[in-house]
CSV table of C-alpha atoms and ligand atoms in Angstrom, one decimal:
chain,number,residue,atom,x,y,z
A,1,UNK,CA,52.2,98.1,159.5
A,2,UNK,CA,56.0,97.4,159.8
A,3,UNK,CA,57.5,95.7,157.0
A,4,UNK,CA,58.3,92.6,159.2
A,5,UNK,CA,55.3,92.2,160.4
A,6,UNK,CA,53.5,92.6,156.5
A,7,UNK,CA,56.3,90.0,155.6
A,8,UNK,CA,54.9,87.6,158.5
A,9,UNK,CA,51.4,88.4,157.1
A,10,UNK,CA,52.3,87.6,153.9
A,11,UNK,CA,54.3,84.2,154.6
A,12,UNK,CA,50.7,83.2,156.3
A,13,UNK,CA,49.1,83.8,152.8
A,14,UNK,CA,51.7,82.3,151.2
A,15,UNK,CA,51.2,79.2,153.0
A,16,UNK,CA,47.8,79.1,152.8
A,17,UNK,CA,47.5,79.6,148.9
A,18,UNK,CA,50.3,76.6,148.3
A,19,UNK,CA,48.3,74.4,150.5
A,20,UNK,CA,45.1,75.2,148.5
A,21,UNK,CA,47.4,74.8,145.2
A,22,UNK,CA,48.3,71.4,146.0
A,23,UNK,CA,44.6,70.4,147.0
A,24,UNK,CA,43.2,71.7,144.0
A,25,UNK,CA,46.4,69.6,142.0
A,26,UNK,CA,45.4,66.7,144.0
A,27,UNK,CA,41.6,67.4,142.8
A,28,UNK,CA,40.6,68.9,146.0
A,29,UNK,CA,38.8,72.3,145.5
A,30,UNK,CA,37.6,72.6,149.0
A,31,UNK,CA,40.6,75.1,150.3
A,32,UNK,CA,40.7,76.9,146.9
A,33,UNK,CA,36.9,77.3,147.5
A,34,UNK,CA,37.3,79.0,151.5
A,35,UNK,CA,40.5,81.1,150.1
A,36,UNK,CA,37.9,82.4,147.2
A,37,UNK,CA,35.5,83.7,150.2
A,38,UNK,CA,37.9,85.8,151.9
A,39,UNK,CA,40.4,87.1,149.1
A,40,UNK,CA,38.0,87.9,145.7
A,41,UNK,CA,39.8,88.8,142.5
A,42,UNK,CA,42.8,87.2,142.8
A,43,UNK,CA,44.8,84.4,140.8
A,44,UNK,CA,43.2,81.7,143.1
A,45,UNK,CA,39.7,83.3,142.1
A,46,UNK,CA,40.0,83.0,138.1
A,47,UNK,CA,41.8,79.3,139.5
A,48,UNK,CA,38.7,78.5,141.0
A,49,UNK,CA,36.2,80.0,138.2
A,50,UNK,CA,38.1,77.8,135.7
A,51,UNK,CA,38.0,74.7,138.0
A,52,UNK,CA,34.0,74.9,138.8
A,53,UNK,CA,33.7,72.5,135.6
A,54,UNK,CA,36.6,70.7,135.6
A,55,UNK,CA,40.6,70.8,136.3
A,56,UNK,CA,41.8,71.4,132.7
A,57,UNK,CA,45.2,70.7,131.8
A,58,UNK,CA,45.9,74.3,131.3
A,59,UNK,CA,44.4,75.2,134.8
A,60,UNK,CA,46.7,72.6,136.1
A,61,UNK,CA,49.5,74.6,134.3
A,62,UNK,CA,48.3,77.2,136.0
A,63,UNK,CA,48.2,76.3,139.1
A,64,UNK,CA,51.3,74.2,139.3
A,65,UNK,CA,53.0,77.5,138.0
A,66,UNK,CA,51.8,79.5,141.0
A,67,UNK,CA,52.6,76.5,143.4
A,68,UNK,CA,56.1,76.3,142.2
A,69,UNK,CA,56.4,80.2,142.6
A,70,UNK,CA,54.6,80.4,145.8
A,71,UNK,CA,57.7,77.6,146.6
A,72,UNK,CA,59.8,79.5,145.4
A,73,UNK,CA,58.9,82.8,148.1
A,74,UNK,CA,59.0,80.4,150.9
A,75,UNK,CA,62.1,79.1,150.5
A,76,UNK,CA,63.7,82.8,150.0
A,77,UNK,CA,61.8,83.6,153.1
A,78,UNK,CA,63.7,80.6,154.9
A,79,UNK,CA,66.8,81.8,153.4
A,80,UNK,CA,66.3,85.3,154.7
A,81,UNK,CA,66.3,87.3,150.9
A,82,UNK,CA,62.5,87.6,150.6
A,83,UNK,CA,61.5,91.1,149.6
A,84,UNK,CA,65.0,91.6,147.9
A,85,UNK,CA,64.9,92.0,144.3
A,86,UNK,CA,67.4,89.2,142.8
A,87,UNK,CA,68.6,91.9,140.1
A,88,UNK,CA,69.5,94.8,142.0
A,89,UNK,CA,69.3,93.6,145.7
A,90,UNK,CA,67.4,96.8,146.2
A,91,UNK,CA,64.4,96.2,148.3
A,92,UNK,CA,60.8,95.0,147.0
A,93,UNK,CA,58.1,97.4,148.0
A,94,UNK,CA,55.4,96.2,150.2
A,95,UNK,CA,52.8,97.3,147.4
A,96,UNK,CA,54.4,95.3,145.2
A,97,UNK,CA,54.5,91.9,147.5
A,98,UNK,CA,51.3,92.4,148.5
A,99,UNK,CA,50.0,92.3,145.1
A,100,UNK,CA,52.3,89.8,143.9
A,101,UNK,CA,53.6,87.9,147.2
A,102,UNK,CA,55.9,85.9,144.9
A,103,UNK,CA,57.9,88.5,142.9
A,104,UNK,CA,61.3,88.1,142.8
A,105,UNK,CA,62.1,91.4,141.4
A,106,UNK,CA,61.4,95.0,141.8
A,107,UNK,CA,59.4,96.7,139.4
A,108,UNK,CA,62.6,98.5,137.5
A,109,UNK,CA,64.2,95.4,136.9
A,110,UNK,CA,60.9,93.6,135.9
A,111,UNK,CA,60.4,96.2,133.1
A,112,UNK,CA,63.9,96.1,132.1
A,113,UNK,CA,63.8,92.4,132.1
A,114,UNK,CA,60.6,92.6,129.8
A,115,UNK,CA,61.9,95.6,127.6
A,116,UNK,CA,64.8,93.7,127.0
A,117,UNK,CA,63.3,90.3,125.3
A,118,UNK,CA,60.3,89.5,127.4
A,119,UNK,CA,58.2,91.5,124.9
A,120,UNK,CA,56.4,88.0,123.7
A,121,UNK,CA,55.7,87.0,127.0
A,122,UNK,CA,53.7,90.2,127.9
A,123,UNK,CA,52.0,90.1,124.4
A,124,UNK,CA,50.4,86.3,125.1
A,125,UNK,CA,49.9,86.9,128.9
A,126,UNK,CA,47.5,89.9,127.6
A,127,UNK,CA,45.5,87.0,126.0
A,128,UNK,CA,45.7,85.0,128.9
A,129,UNK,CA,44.0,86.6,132.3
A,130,UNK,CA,43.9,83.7,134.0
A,131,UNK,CA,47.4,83.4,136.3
A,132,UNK,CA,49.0,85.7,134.4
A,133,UNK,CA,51.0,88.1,136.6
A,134,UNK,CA,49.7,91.7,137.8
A,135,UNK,CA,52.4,94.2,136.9
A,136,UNK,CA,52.9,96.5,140.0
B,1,ZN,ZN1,65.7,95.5,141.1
């Protein structure tokens, strides 16, 4: 597939996953629910797991976390740098988005970043599987 059309795909996904987000915030699990059907294993997955008993503050977190970097994507896909890493400007690998729609940076700079002082955040996300960010 060409890049522009993956980036079209992914823009779709993106969309769907913030409306589900703000559902779910709104304590609507119905979307979340459909998205789980199609896409297993995801971050909306271990949302939804989490959510069959209630929306927990943390869950919340979570989600409102992913919503505001789902945002985030969309509005660099407006803007036309989508898919550009903000460090470098060197393009984001299609592997990469597609594992990670809303990354922001390329996988260099995204170890740098954490070599260079991120260290603590890597060390709680490990305890942490839920939303916590697939390194690709
Ligand atoms: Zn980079």
């Amino acid at each position: 597939m060409a890049r522009k059309d993956s980036l079209v795909n992914l823009h779709a996904i993106l969309v769907r996953r913030r409306d589900a987000l703000r559902s779910a915030l709104a304590g609507d699990l119905t979307l979340l629910r459909e998205l789980r059907s199609e896409s297993p294993g995801d971050v909306i997955d271990a949302a939804y797991d989490s959510a069959q008993d209630e929306i927990s503050s943390q869950l919340a977190e979570v989600e409102s976390r992913e919503l505001a970097n789902i945002e985030n994507a969309l509005e660099r896909m407006k803007a036309g740098t989508y898919g550009t890493c903000e460090v470098c400007s060197g393009k984001i690998p299609l592997v990469r988005l597609n594992a990670l729609p809303y990354a922001t940076m390329c996988i260099d700079c995204q170890r740098e970043l954490e070599r260079s002082g991120a260290g603590r955040y890597r060390e709680s996300s490990r305890e942490e599987p839920v939303g916590g960010e697939l390194e690709y």
